[in-house]
Coordinates of C-alpha atoms in Angstrom, one line a residue:
Chain A
M1 CA 128.9 104.1 181.7
G2 CA 128.3 103.1 177.9
T3 CA 127.5 99.6 177.8
M4 CA 124.4 98.3 180.0
I5 CA 125.3 96.3 183.0
T6 CA 122.9 93.0 182.7
S7 CA 124.8 90.7 185.0
F8 CA 126.7 90.4 188.6
D9 CA 129.6 89.6 186.2
D10 CA 129.2 92.7 184.4
L11 CA 128.9 94.9 187.5
L12 CA 132.0 93.6 188.9
R13 CA 133.8 94.4 185.6
G14 CA 132.3 97.5 185.5
A15 CA 133.5 98.6 188.9
A16 CA 136.7 97.1 188.5
S17 CA 137.4 99.4 185.6
L18 CA 136.8 102.8 187.5
K19 CA 139.3 105.1 188.9
P20 CA 140.1 104.0 192.6
K21 CA 137.1 104.8 195.1
R22 CA 137.3 105.6 198.7
I23 CA 135.3 103.4 200.9
L24 CA 134.8 104.5 204.4
V25 CA 133.7 102.0 206.8
A26 CA 132.3 102.9 210.0
N27 CA 133.6 100.2 212.9
P28 CA 134.6 97.5 211.0
A29 CA 135.0 94.8 213.9
N30 CA 133.5 91.3 212.6
A31 CA 134.9 88.8 210.2
E32 CA 132.4 89.2 207.6
T33 CA 133.1 92.9 207.2
F34 CA 136.8 92.3 207.3
Q35 CA 136.3 89.4 204.6
A36 CA 134.3 92.0 202.3
I37 CA 137.1 94.3 202.7
A38 CA 139.8 91.9 201.9
D39 CA 138.0 90.8 199.0
A40 CA 137.6 94.2 197.8
Q41 CA 141.2 94.9 198.0
V42 CA 142.1 92.4 195.5
K43 CA 139.3 92.6 193.2
L44 CA 138.3 96.3 193.0
P45 CA 140.1 99.6 192.7
T46 CA 139.5 100.8 196.2
H47 CA 141.4 102.3 199.0
F48 CA 139.7 102.0 202.3
L49 CA 139.3 104.2 205.2
L50 CA 138.8 102.2 208.5
V51 CA 137.4 104.0 211.4
G52 CA 137.5 102.1 214.8
N53 CA 139.9 100.1 216.9
R54 CA 143.2 100.1 215.4
A55 CA 144.3 96.8 216.8
T56 CA 140.8 95.1 215.8
I57 CA 141.1 96.7 212.4
E58 CA 144.6 95.5 211.7
G59 CA 144.4 92.4 213.1
G60 CA 141.0 91.5 211.7
L61 CA 142.1 92.5 208.2
A62 CA 145.1 90.6 208.3
D63 CA 143.2 87.3 209.4
A64 CA 140.9 87.9 206.7
G65 CA 143.8 88.1 204.1
G66 CA 143.6 91.8 203.5
D67 CA 146.3 94.4 203.5
P68 CA 146.2 96.6 206.3
R69 CA 149.0 98.8 205.2
K70 CA 147.2 99.7 202.2
A71 CA 144.3 100.7 204.1
E72 CA 143.9 104.1 206.3
V73 CA 143.0 103.6 209.8
V74 CA 141.3 106.3 211.9
A75 CA 141.2 105.2 215.5
A76 CA 138.1 105.7 217.6
A77 CA 137.4 104.2 221.0
T78 CA 133.9 103.1 220.7
V79 CA 131.3 102.4 218.1
Q80 CA 129.7 105.7 218.9
E81 CA 132.8 107.7 218.1
A82 CA 133.5 105.6 215.3
L83 CA 130.3 106.5 213.5
E84 CA 130.6 110.2 214.5
K85 CA 134.2 110.2 213.0
A86 CA 133.1 108.3 209.9
I87 CA 129.9 110.7 209.2
G88 CA 132.5 113.7 209.7
L89 CA 134.8 112.4 207.3
A90 CA 132.1 111.7 204.8
R91 CA 130.9 115.2 205.2
Q92 CA 134.5 116.5 204.4
E93 CA 134.1 114.7 201.0
K94 CA 137.1 112.2 202.1
A95 CA 134.9 109.2 200.7
D96 CA 133.2 108.1 197.6
V97 CA 131.3 105.4 199.5
L98 CA 130.0 105.0 203.2
M99 CA 129.8 101.1 204.3
K100 CA 128.5 100.1 208.0
G101 CA 130.6 97.6 209.9
S102 CA 129.6 96.5 213.2
V103 CA 126.9 99.3 213.9
D104 CA 123.3 98.7 214.1
T105 CA 121.6 99.7 211.2
S106 CA 118.9 101.9 212.6
T107 CA 121.6 103.9 214.9
M108 CA 123.6 104.4 211.7
M109 CA 120.8 105.8 209.7
R110 CA 119.6 107.9 212.4
A111 CA 123.0 109.4 212.7
V112 CA 123.0 109.8 208.5
L113 CA 119.5 111.5 208.9
Q114 CA 120.3 114.1 211.1
D115 CA 120.8 117.6 209.5
S116 CA 124.0 117.9 211.1
S117 CA 125.4 115.0 209.2
G118 CA 125.7 116.9 205.9
L119 CA 124.9 113.7 204.1
K120 CA 121.1 114.6 203.4
T121 CA 120.1 116.4 200.0
G122 CA 116.8 116.9 200.3
R123 CA 115.7 113.6 198.3
L124 CA 114.1 110.5 200.0
L125 CA 116.7 108.2 200.8
S126 CA 115.8 104.8 199.8
D127 CA 117.5 101.0 199.8
I128 CA 117.6 99.3 196.3
F129 CA 118.1 95.7 196.1
I130 CA 119.4 94.3 193.1
L131 CA 119.0 90.8 192.5
E132 CA 120.4 88.5 189.8
F133 CA 117.7 86.1 187.8
P134 CA 119.9 83.7 185.7
E135 CA 116.9 82.5 183.8
R136 CA 116.1 85.7 182.5
K137 CA 117.8 86.3 178.9
D138 CA 118.3 90.3 178.2
N139 CA 118.7 92.0 181.7
K140 CA 119.6 89.6 184.5
L141 CA 119.4 92.3 187.2
I142 CA 116.2 93.0 188.6
M143 CA 115.8 95.7 191.3
I144 CA 113.4 95.5 194.2
T145 CA 112.4 98.7 196.3
D146 CA 112.0 99.9 199.0
G147 CA 114.4 97.9 201.1
G148 CA 113.4 99.1 204.3
M149 CA 114.0 102.8 204.7
S150 CA 110.5 104.1 204.4
L151 CA 108.1 102.6 207.0
S152 CA 105.0 103.6 205.3
L153 CA 104.7 104.5 201.5
E154 CA 102.4 107.1 200.5
L155 CA 102.2 107.9 196.8
K156 CA 104.3 111.0 197.1
N157 CA 107.1 108.6 198.5
K158 CA 106.5 106.1 195.8
V159 CA 107.4 108.7 193.4
D160 CA 110.6 109.2 194.8
L161 CA 111.3 105.4 195.3
I162 CA 110.7 105.3 191.4
K163 CA 113.2 108.2 190.8
N164 CA 115.8 106.8 193.0
A165 CA 115.6 103.2 191.5
V166 CA 115.6 104.8 188.1
F167 CA 118.9 106.6 189.3
V168 CA 120.4 103.3 189.9
A169 CA 119.4 101.9 186.6
H170 CA 120.7 104.6 184.8
A171 CA 124.2 104.3 186.7
L172 CA 124.0 100.8 185.5
G173 CA 123.7 101.8 181.7
N174 CA 119.9 101.2 181.4
P175 CA 118.6 104.2 180.0
D176 CA 115.0 103.5 180.0
P177 CA 114.0 100.9 182.7
K178 CA 110.8 99.5 182.9
V179 CA 109.1 99.8 186.2
A180 CA 106.6 97.5 187.5
V181 CA 104.4 98.6 190.5
L182 CA 103.4 95.5 192.3
S183 CA 100.1 94.9 193.9
A184 CA 98.2 91.6 194.4
T185 CA 96.6 91.9 191.0
E186 CA 96.5 93.5 187.8
F187 CA 93.3 95.1 188.3
V188 CA 92.3 98.5 189.7
L189 CA 90.5 97.8 192.8
P190 CA 88.9 100.7 194.3
N191 CA 89.5 99.4 197.9
L192 CA 93.0 98.2 197.3
Q193 CA 95.1 101.3 197.7
S194 CA 98.3 100.0 196.4
T195 CA 96.5 99.5 193.2
L196 CA 95.2 103.0 192.9
D197 CA 98.6 104.1 193.7
A198 CA 100.0 102.0 190.5
A199 CA 97.3 103.5 188.4
A200 CA 98.4 107.1 189.3
L201 CA 102.1 106.4 188.9
S202 CA 101.6 104.9 185.4
K203 CA 99.5 108.3 184.6
M204 CA 102.2 110.3 186.1
N205 CA 104.9 108.6 184.1
E206 CA 102.8 109.0 180.8
R207 CA 102.4 112.6 181.4
G208 CA 106.1 113.2 181.9
Q209 CA 105.9 113.7 185.7
I210 CA 108.2 110.6 186.2
K211 CA 110.7 110.5 183.3
G212 CA 113.7 108.4 182.0
C213 CA 111.6 105.3 182.5
V214 CA 108.3 103.3 181.7
V215 CA 105.9 102.8 184.6
D216 CA 103.1 100.2 184.5
G217 CA 100.8 98.9 187.2
P218 CA 99.3 97.4 189.0
L219 CA 100.9 94.1 188.3
A220 CA 101.3 91.0 190.5
L221 CA 104.7 89.6 190.5
D222 CA 104.0 86.9 188.0
N223 CA 102.8 89.5 185.7
A224 CA 105.8 91.7 186.2
I225 CA 108.5 89.0 185.8
S226 CA 107.2 86.4 183.6
P227 CA 106.3 86.8 180.0
E228 CA 104.2 83.8 180.0
A229 CA 102.2 84.8 182.9
A230 CA 101.6 88.3 181.4
E231 CA 100.6 86.8 177.9
E232 CA 98.2 84.1 180.0
K233 CA 96.6 87.3 181.5
G234 CA 96.5 89.3 178.2
I235 CA 98.1 92.2 179.6
R236 CA 99.2 94.7 177.1
S237 CA 102.1 96.5 178.3
K238 CA 105.7 97.5 177.7
V239 CA 106.4 96.5 181.3
A240 CA 104.6 93.1 182.1
G241 CA 106.8 90.4 182.0
R242 CA 109.9 92.2 181.3
A243 CA 110.4 94.5 184.6
D244 CA 113.6 96.1 185.6
I245 CA 112.4 97.6 188.5
L246 CA 109.7 96.2 191.0
L247 CA 108.3 98.6 193.2
A248 CA 106.9 97.0 196.0
A249 CA 103.6 97.9 197.6
N250 CA 104.8 98.5 200.9
I251 CA 107.8 97.8 203.2
E252 CA 106.4 94.2 204.4
S253 CA 106.2 93.3 200.8
A254 CA 109.7 94.5 199.6
N255 CA 111.4 92.8 202.5
S256 CA 109.8 89.4 202.0
L257 CA 110.2 89.6 198.5
A258 CA 113.9 90.3 198.6
K259 CA 114.5 87.6 201.3
S260 CA 112.5 85.0 199.5
T261 CA 114.9 85.5 196.3
T262 CA 117.7 84.8 198.9
Y263 CA 116.2 82.0 201.1
F264 CA 113.8 80.2 198.8
A265 CA 115.5 80.8 195.4
G266 CA 118.9 81.1 196.4
L267 CA 119.6 84.0 194.4
R268 CA 122.3 86.6 194.7
L269 CA 121.5 90.0 196.3
A270 CA 123.3 93.4 196.4
H271 CA 121.9 96.5 198.0
V272 CA 122.6 100.2 198.1
I273 CA 120.9 103.4 199.6
V274 CA 120.5 106.1 197.4
G275 CA 119.2 109.6 197.8
S276 CA 122.2 110.7 200.5
R277 CA 125.3 112.5 199.1
I278 CA 127.2 109.6 198.9
P279 CA 125.9 105.9 198.3
I280 CA 125.5 104.2 201.5
L281 CA 125.9 100.3 202.2
I282 CA 124.3 98.5 205.0
P283 CA 125.3 94.8 204.5
S284 CA 123.8 92.6 206.9
R285 CA 125.6 89.8 208.5
A286 CA 123.9 87.2 207.2
D287 CA 124.4 88.2 203.4
K288 CA 125.9 85.6 201.4
S289 CA 129.8 86.0 200.9
D290 CA 129.7 87.5 198.0
A291 CA 126.8 90.0 198.4
K292 CA 129.1 92.4 200.2
L293 CA 131.4 92.7 197.5
L294 CA 128.7 93.3 194.8
S295 CA 127.1 95.8 197.1
I296 CA 130.5 97.6 197.1
A297 CA 130.7 97.3 193.3
T298 CA 127.3 98.8 193.2
G299 CA 128.3 101.8 195.4
M300 CA 131.6 102.4 193.4
L301 CA 129.3 102.6 190.0
M302 CA 126.7 104.8 191.9
S303 CA 129.3 107.1 193.1
E304 CA 130.3 108.0 189.4
Q305 CA 126.7 109.0 188.7
P306 CA 125.6 112.7 189.0
W307 CA 121.9 113.0 190.4
K308 CA 119.7 115.1 188.0
E309 CA 116.2 115.8 188.8
E310 CA 114.4 114.8 185.7
Chain B
M1 CA 95.4 61.7 210.3
G2 CA 97.9 59.9 212.3
T3 CA 101.3 60.6 210.5
M4 CA 102.1 63.9 209.7
I5 CA 102.3 64.9 206.3
T6 CA 105.5 66.8 205.7
S7 CA 106.2 66.6 201.7
F8 CA 103.7 66.8 198.4
D9 CA 104.6 63.0 198.2
D10 CA 103.1 62.3 201.5
L11 CA 100.3 64.6 200.6
L12 CA 99.4 62.6 197.5
R13 CA 100.0 59.2 199.4
G14 CA 97.6 60.5 202.0
A15 CA 95.0 61.6 199.5
A16 CA 95.4 58.4 197.7
S17 CA 94.4 56.2 200.7
L18 CA 91.1 58.1 201.3
K19 CA 87.6 56.8 200.7
P20 CA 86.4 58.4 197.2
K21 CA 85.7 62.0 197.1
R22 CA 83.1 63.8 194.9
I23 CA 84.8 66.6 193.1
L24 CA 82.5 69.3 191.7
V25 CA 83.9 71.5 188.9
A26 CA 82.1 74.7 187.7
N27 CA 82.3 74.7 183.9
P28 CA 85.6 72.9 183.0
A29 CA 86.4 74.0 179.7
N30 CA 90.1 74.4 178.9
A31 CA 92.9 71.9 178.6
E32 CA 94.5 72.6 181.8
T33 CA 91.7 72.0 183.7
F34 CA 90.8 68.7 181.8
Q35 CA 94.4 67.5 182.3
A36 CA 94.1 67.8 185.8
I37 CA 90.9 66.0 186.1
A38 CA 92.4 63.3 184.0
D39 CA 95.4 63.2 186.2
A40 CA 93.1 63.0 189.0
Q41 CA 91.0 60.2 187.7
V42 CA 94.2 58.0 187.6
K43 CA 96.0 59.0 190.7
L44 CA 93.4 59.7 193.2
P45 CA 90.2 58.1 194.6
T46 CA 87.9 60.8 192.9
H47 CA 84.7 60.6 191.5
F48 CA 84.0 64.0 189.2
L49 CA 80.7 65.9 188.8
L50 CA 81.2 68.4 185.8
V51 CA 79.0 71.0 185.4
G52 CA 79.3 72.7 182.1
N53 CA 78.7 72.1 178.1
R54 CA 78.3 68.3 177.7
A55 CA 80.3 68.0 174.5
T56 CA 83.1 70.2 175.4
I57 CA 83.5 68.2 178.5
E58 CA 83.4 64.7 176.8
G59 CA 85.8 65.8 174.0
G60 CA 88.2 67.8 176.4
L61 CA 88.6 65.1 178.9
A62 CA 88.9 62.6 176.4
D63 CA 91.6 64.6 174.6
A64 CA 93.5 64.9 178.0
G65 CA 93.6 61.3 178.4
G66 CA 90.8 61.4 181.0
D67 CA 87.7 59.1 181.0
P68 CA 84.3 60.8 180.3
R69 CA 82.6 57.6 181.2
K70 CA 83.8 57.6 184.9
A71 CA 82.6 61.2 185.3
E72 CA 78.9 62.5 185.8
V73 CA 78.3 65.5 183.4
V74 CA 75.5 68.0 184.6
A75 CA 74.5 70.0 181.5
A76 CA 74.5 73.9 181.6
A77 CA 74.2 76.2 178.7
T78 CA 76.3 79.2 179.9
V79 CA 79.4 79.8 182.5
Q80 CA 76.7 81.7 184.7
E81 CA 74.2 78.6 184.6
A82 CA 77.3 76.3 185.3
L83 CA 78.4 78.1 188.3
E84 CA 74.7 78.5 189.6
K85 CA 74.3 74.6 189.1
A86 CA 77.4 73.9 190.7
I87 CA 76.8 76.0 193.9
G88 CA 73.4 74.4 193.9
L89 CA 74.9 70.8 194.0
A90 CA 77.3 71.8 196.4
R91 CA 74.5 73.1 198.5
Q92 CA 72.9 70.0 198.3
E93 CA 76.0 68.2 199.7
K94 CA 76.5 66.3 196.6
A95 CA 80.1 67.2 196.7
D96 CA 83.0 67.0 199.1
V97 CA 85.2 69.9 197.2
L98 CA 84.3 72.5 194.9
M99 CA 86.9 73.5 192.1
K100 CA 86.4 76.2 189.5
G101 CA 87.0 75.5 185.6
S102 CA 86.7 78.4 183.4
V103 CA 85.1 80.8 185.5
D104 CA 86.5 83.9 186.6
T105 CA 87.7 83.8 190.1
S106 CA 85.9 86.8 191.3
T107 CA 82.6 85.7 189.9
M108 CA 82.9 82.5 191.4
M109 CA 83.9 83.8 194.9
R110 CA 81.2 86.4 194.8
A111 CA 78.7 83.5 194.3
V112 CA 80.3 81.4 196.7
L113 CA 80.1 84.5 199.3
Q114 CA 76.1 85.2 198.7
D115 CA 74.0 84.3 201.5
S116 CA 72.1 82.1 199.1
S117 CA 75.0 79.9 198.3
G118 CA 74.5 77.9 201.3
L119 CA 78.4 77.5 201.3
K120 CA 79.0 80.0 204.2
T121 CA 79.8 79.1 207.9
G122 CA 80.1 82.3 209.5
R123 CA 83.8 82.0 209.3
L124 CA 86.2 84.1 207.4
L125 CA 87.3 82.4 204.2
S126 CA 90.8 82.5 203.2
D127 CA 93.1 80.8 200.6
I128 CA 95.9 78.9 201.8
F129 CA 99.0 78.5 199.8
I130 CA 101.2 75.3 200.5
L131 CA 104.7 75.3 199.2
E132 CA 107.1 72.5 199.4
F133 CA 110.7 73.6 200.4
P134 CA 112.9 70.7 199.6
E135 CA 116.1 72.1 201.5
R136 CA 114.1 71.7 204.8
K137 CA 114.7 68.8 206.7
D138 CA 111.6 67.9 209.1
N139 CA 108.5 69.7 207.6
K140 CA 109.1 70.5 203.9
L141 CA 105.5 72.2 203.4
I142 CA 105.2 75.7 204.4
M143 CA 102.0 77.6 204.1
I144 CA 101.4 81.4 203.3
T145 CA 98.3 83.1 204.3
D146 CA 96.1 84.9 202.8
G147 CA 96.3 83.9 199.4
G148 CA 93.8 86.6 198.2
M149 CA 90.6 86.7 199.9
S150 CA 91.0 89.5 202.1
L151 CA 91.8 92.8 200.7
S152 CA 92.6 94.5 203.9
L153 CA 93.8 92.6 207.0
E154 CA 92.7 93.9 210.2
L155 CA 93.7 92.1 213.5
K156 CA 90.7 90.5 213.8
N157 CA 90.9 89.1 210.3
K158 CA 94.5 88.0 211.1
V159 CA 93.3 86.0 213.9
D160 CA 90.8 84.4 211.8
L161 CA 93.3 83.7 209.1
I162 CA 95.8 81.9 211.6
K163 CA 92.8 79.6 212.7
N164 CA 92.0 78.8 209.1
A165 CA 95.9 77.9 208.4
V166 CA 96.0 76.1 211.7
F167 CA 93.0 74.1 210.6
V168 CA 94.7 73.1 207.5
A169 CA 97.9 72.1 209.3
H170 CA 95.8 69.9 211.5
A171 CA 94.5 68.2 208.7
L172 CA 97.9 67.5 207.4
G173 CA 98.8 65.7 210.9
N174 CA 100.7 68.8 212.4
P175 CA 99.2 69.0 215.4
D176 CA 101.0 72.1 216.8
P177 CA 102.3 74.3 213.6
K178 CA 104.6 76.9 214.3
V179 CA 103.0 80.4 212.9
A180 CA 105.3 83.1 211.9
V181 CA 103.6 86.4 211.9
L182 CA 105.8 88.2 209.2
S183 CA 106.7 91.8 208.9
A184 CA 109.6 93.7 207.4
T185 CA 111.5 93.2 210.8
E186 CA 111.8 91.4 213.9
F187 CA 111.4 94.5 216.4
V188 CA 108.1 96.0 217.3
L189 CA 107.9 99.4 215.8
P190 CA 105.1 101.7 217.3
N191 CA 104.6 103.3 213.5
L192 CA 104.7 99.8 211.8
Q193 CA 101.1 98.3 212.4
S194 CA 102.2 94.9 211.1
T195 CA 104.5 94.7 214.0
L196 CA 101.8 95.7 216.4
D197 CA 99.6 93.1 215.0
A198 CA 102.2 90.4 215.3
A199 CA 102.9 91.2 219.2
A200 CA 99.0 91.1 219.9
L201 CA 98.6 88.0 217.9
S202 CA 101.6 86.2 219.9
K203 CA 100.2 87.5 223.0
M204 CA 96.6 86.1 222.2
N205 CA 98.2 82.7 221.6
E206 CA 100.0 82.8 225.0
R207 CA 96.8 83.6 226.6
G208 CA 95.1 80.8 224.9
Q209 CA 92.6 83.1 222.7
I210 CA 94.4 81.1 219.5
K211 CA 94.8 77.5 220.0
G212 CA 96.5 74.7 218.8
C213 CA 99.6 76.4 217.3
V214 CA 102.5 78.4 218.5
V215 CA 102.3 81.9 217.4
D216 CA 105.5 84.3 217.5
G217 CA 106.0 87.6 215.4
P218 CA 107.2 90.0 214.2
L219 CA 109.4 88.1 212.4
A220 CA 111.2 88.9 208.8
L221 CA 111.0 86.2 206.6
D222 CA 114.7 85.2 206.9
N223 CA 114.1 85.0 210.6
A224 CA 111.1 82.7 210.0
I225 CA 112.5 80.1 207.7
S226 CA 116.3 80.1 208.2
P227 CA 117.5 78.8 211.7
E228 CA 120.7 80.3 210.5
A229 CA 119.3 83.7 210.4
A230 CA 117.4 83.6 213.4
E231 CA 120.4 82.6 215.3
E232 CA 122.3 85.2 213.6
K233 CA 119.8 87.9 215.2
G234 CA 119.8 85.9 218.3
I235 CA 116.1 85.7 218.5
R236 CA 114.8 83.3 221.1
S237 CA 111.7 81.8 219.7
K238 CA 110.3 78.3 219.2
V239 CA 109.0 79.7 215.8
A240 CA 112.0 81.5 214.3
G241 CA 113.9 79.4 211.7
R242 CA 111.3 76.8 211.8
A243 CA 108.2 78.2 210.8
D244 CA 105.4 76.0 209.5
I245 CA 102.7 78.7 208.6
L246 CA 103.8 82.2 207.4
L247 CA 100.9 84.9 207.9
A248 CA 102.0 87.8 205.5
A249 CA 101.3 91.3 206.8
N250 CA 98.9 92.1 203.9
I251 CA 97.4 90.7 200.7
E252 CA 100.3 92.4 198.5
S253 CA 102.9 90.8 200.4
A254 CA 101.4 87.4 200.4
N255 CA 100.8 87.5 196.7
S256 CA 104.3 88.6 196.0
L257 CA 105.9 86.1 198.4
A258 CA 103.8 83.1 196.9
K259 CA 104.5 84.0 193.4
S260 CA 108.2 84.5 194.1
T261 CA 108.4 80.8 195.4
T262 CA 107.0 79.6 192.0
Y263 CA 108.7 82.3 189.5
F264 CA 112.5 82.8 191.3
A265 CA 112.3 80.0 193.3
G266 CA 110.5 77.4 191.1
L267 CA 108.9 75.6 193.8
R268 CA 105.8 73.8 193.5
L269 CA 102.7 75.1 195.3
A270 CA 99.2 74.0 196.0
H271 CA 96.3 76.0 197.4
V272 CA 93.2 75.9 198.8
I273 CA 90.3 77.8 200.3
V274 CA 88.9 77.1 203.5
G275 CA 86.1 78.6 205.9
S276 CA 83.4 77.4 203.4
R277 CA 81.3 74.5 204.0
I278 CA 83.2 72.4 201.7
P279 CA 86.9 73.1 200.5
I280 CA 87.1 75.2 197.4
L281 CA 90.0 75.1 194.7
I282 CA 90.5 78.2 192.2
P283 CA 93.5 76.9 190.4
S284 CA 94.9 79.4 188.0
R285 CA 95.6 78.7 184.5
A286 CA 99.5 79.5 184.9
D287 CA 99.6 77.2 187.6
K288 CA 102.6 74.6 187.1
S289 CA 101.2 71.3 185.9
D290 CA 101.2 69.4 189.1
A291 CA 99.9 72.5 191.0
K292 CA 96.2 71.4 190.1
L293 CA 96.7 67.6 191.1
L294 CA 98.5 68.9 194.6
S295 CA 95.5 71.5 195.2
I296 CA 93.0 68.5 194.7
A297 CA 94.8 66.2 197.0
T298 CA 94.6 69.1 199.8
G299 CA 90.8 69.5 199.1
M300 CA 90.2 66.0 199.5
L301 CA 92.3 65.8 202.9
M302 CA 90.8 68.9 203.8
S303 CA 87.1 67.4 203.0
E304 CA 87.8 65.0 205.9
Q305 CA 88.9 67.4 208.7
P306 CA 86.0 68.3 210.7
W307 CA 86.1 72.2 211.8
K308 CA 86.2 73.0 215.6
E309 CA 86.3 76.3 217.0
E310 CA 89.3 76.1 219.5

């Protein structure tokens, strides 16, 4: 990687400088997906494999201003067949990144999580949100995890979530990301499990059980991202006020937090699933226009990063 | 109330039109608190009872541009004495609103929650965040609950949290607020408790067990506040896209969500504790400058609203 990626502009530049990546799309069939593919054809070194109805794909991509001749179409008659063929192609290592088109996210992830998919690695799969916070000086990219893969978060899962997010941070050239374990307070409260988990995760990091990052928590969101709020509270920490990765206390909290940055703050958001053999993108139709392109760029960068258990 | 309060400007106008309210402050001792008192002396019909060190109070309030002669000072030698005297005055109905100065929030709330405080009503105490979302057309004020009073949220508590938030909405002139019960998804998932709670709360509302509002959930944040996101998902609901009250799934989620609106989105936030005999304000030192004034205005409006069990 070399230099650290600290903004979405950097991210797009980084992806643009890569060797061409093969992006496999399961059932592209709506205008938003075709627009993302058309954009990526122009702006990023990509080769698309599009699995679905040939006429829909060729017409849709042309309508979006893309070039069907530069994409490889694999015909499939139904959504289910498109999904199965896409996963088969991924299993045969025909792709660097897998992206969903018009497929229900839960259907897609159930298929990925089957043993027969060949896409599992034994690691936990998790979804990493990456948002750009323009007000921040040094590293504008803040990650939030988990994006929605893990319904219930036990301590063991949180360890894996941190490792996956750190894996993404390393791929973005950040060798030692600061991980804030979020709760509602910076104090350890015996009857609030997320604060106990946070203390345990911090200590595991100190003892070398979680490597390649600095972990601190519990922290409330303001203590994690605002140096002023952290100072006001007198929190002494390498992470407080400067977190690169926010580990949410639970799935509801991660979801609300990520959506709040989009809907209340109007920030841009990319997201990528890691832990599978290749990065998986599950863009939402409601994503802002450039979110899909940013997610594709993130997936491309991730596809270059070898996983190593630290 | 008459007209509905749909913005913070409305809120300040509404509070400004009230008969004078007695605001009791436990141990005012920092510049931010004195500034809030000084602002309120000018902008709102208030009479302040300030309990603490007389010299500190008179000097601090004058420094902030306030008028110590218009405030009533009750001398107390220590923080603990100030807190006890303040609660005693509240018990004797000498105040319409109780606000914390330089007192640790948990110390203050422990004192309030003692049976001897005389401030309990048998109802659950909860903290309601009110944020102003300028992009919204009709009602710009969105409430988030719980702000941090309840560490663990069982279904029974969530019923009370809704009732308390609805009580605030009614005080702001909204006769039939739309309550979104948040989770990470709009689907009911048997292994995600917050979605089951949401379904139960919706049905309780349908059956008349929760009155004076329309409750719907589970909803993810985007479905709750964005009409476009709700429509994109095809959710048919009176609440989706137009929620006035957001019931967070848990304390961590409420905290992250409220702080995200402040720190990522830069929105203004007031908050007030209800369920006690008089409204209680626990402003944070890190609050933005006008948050305390908005909270005082909210407390004043709440003090006019009689609680009725519906």
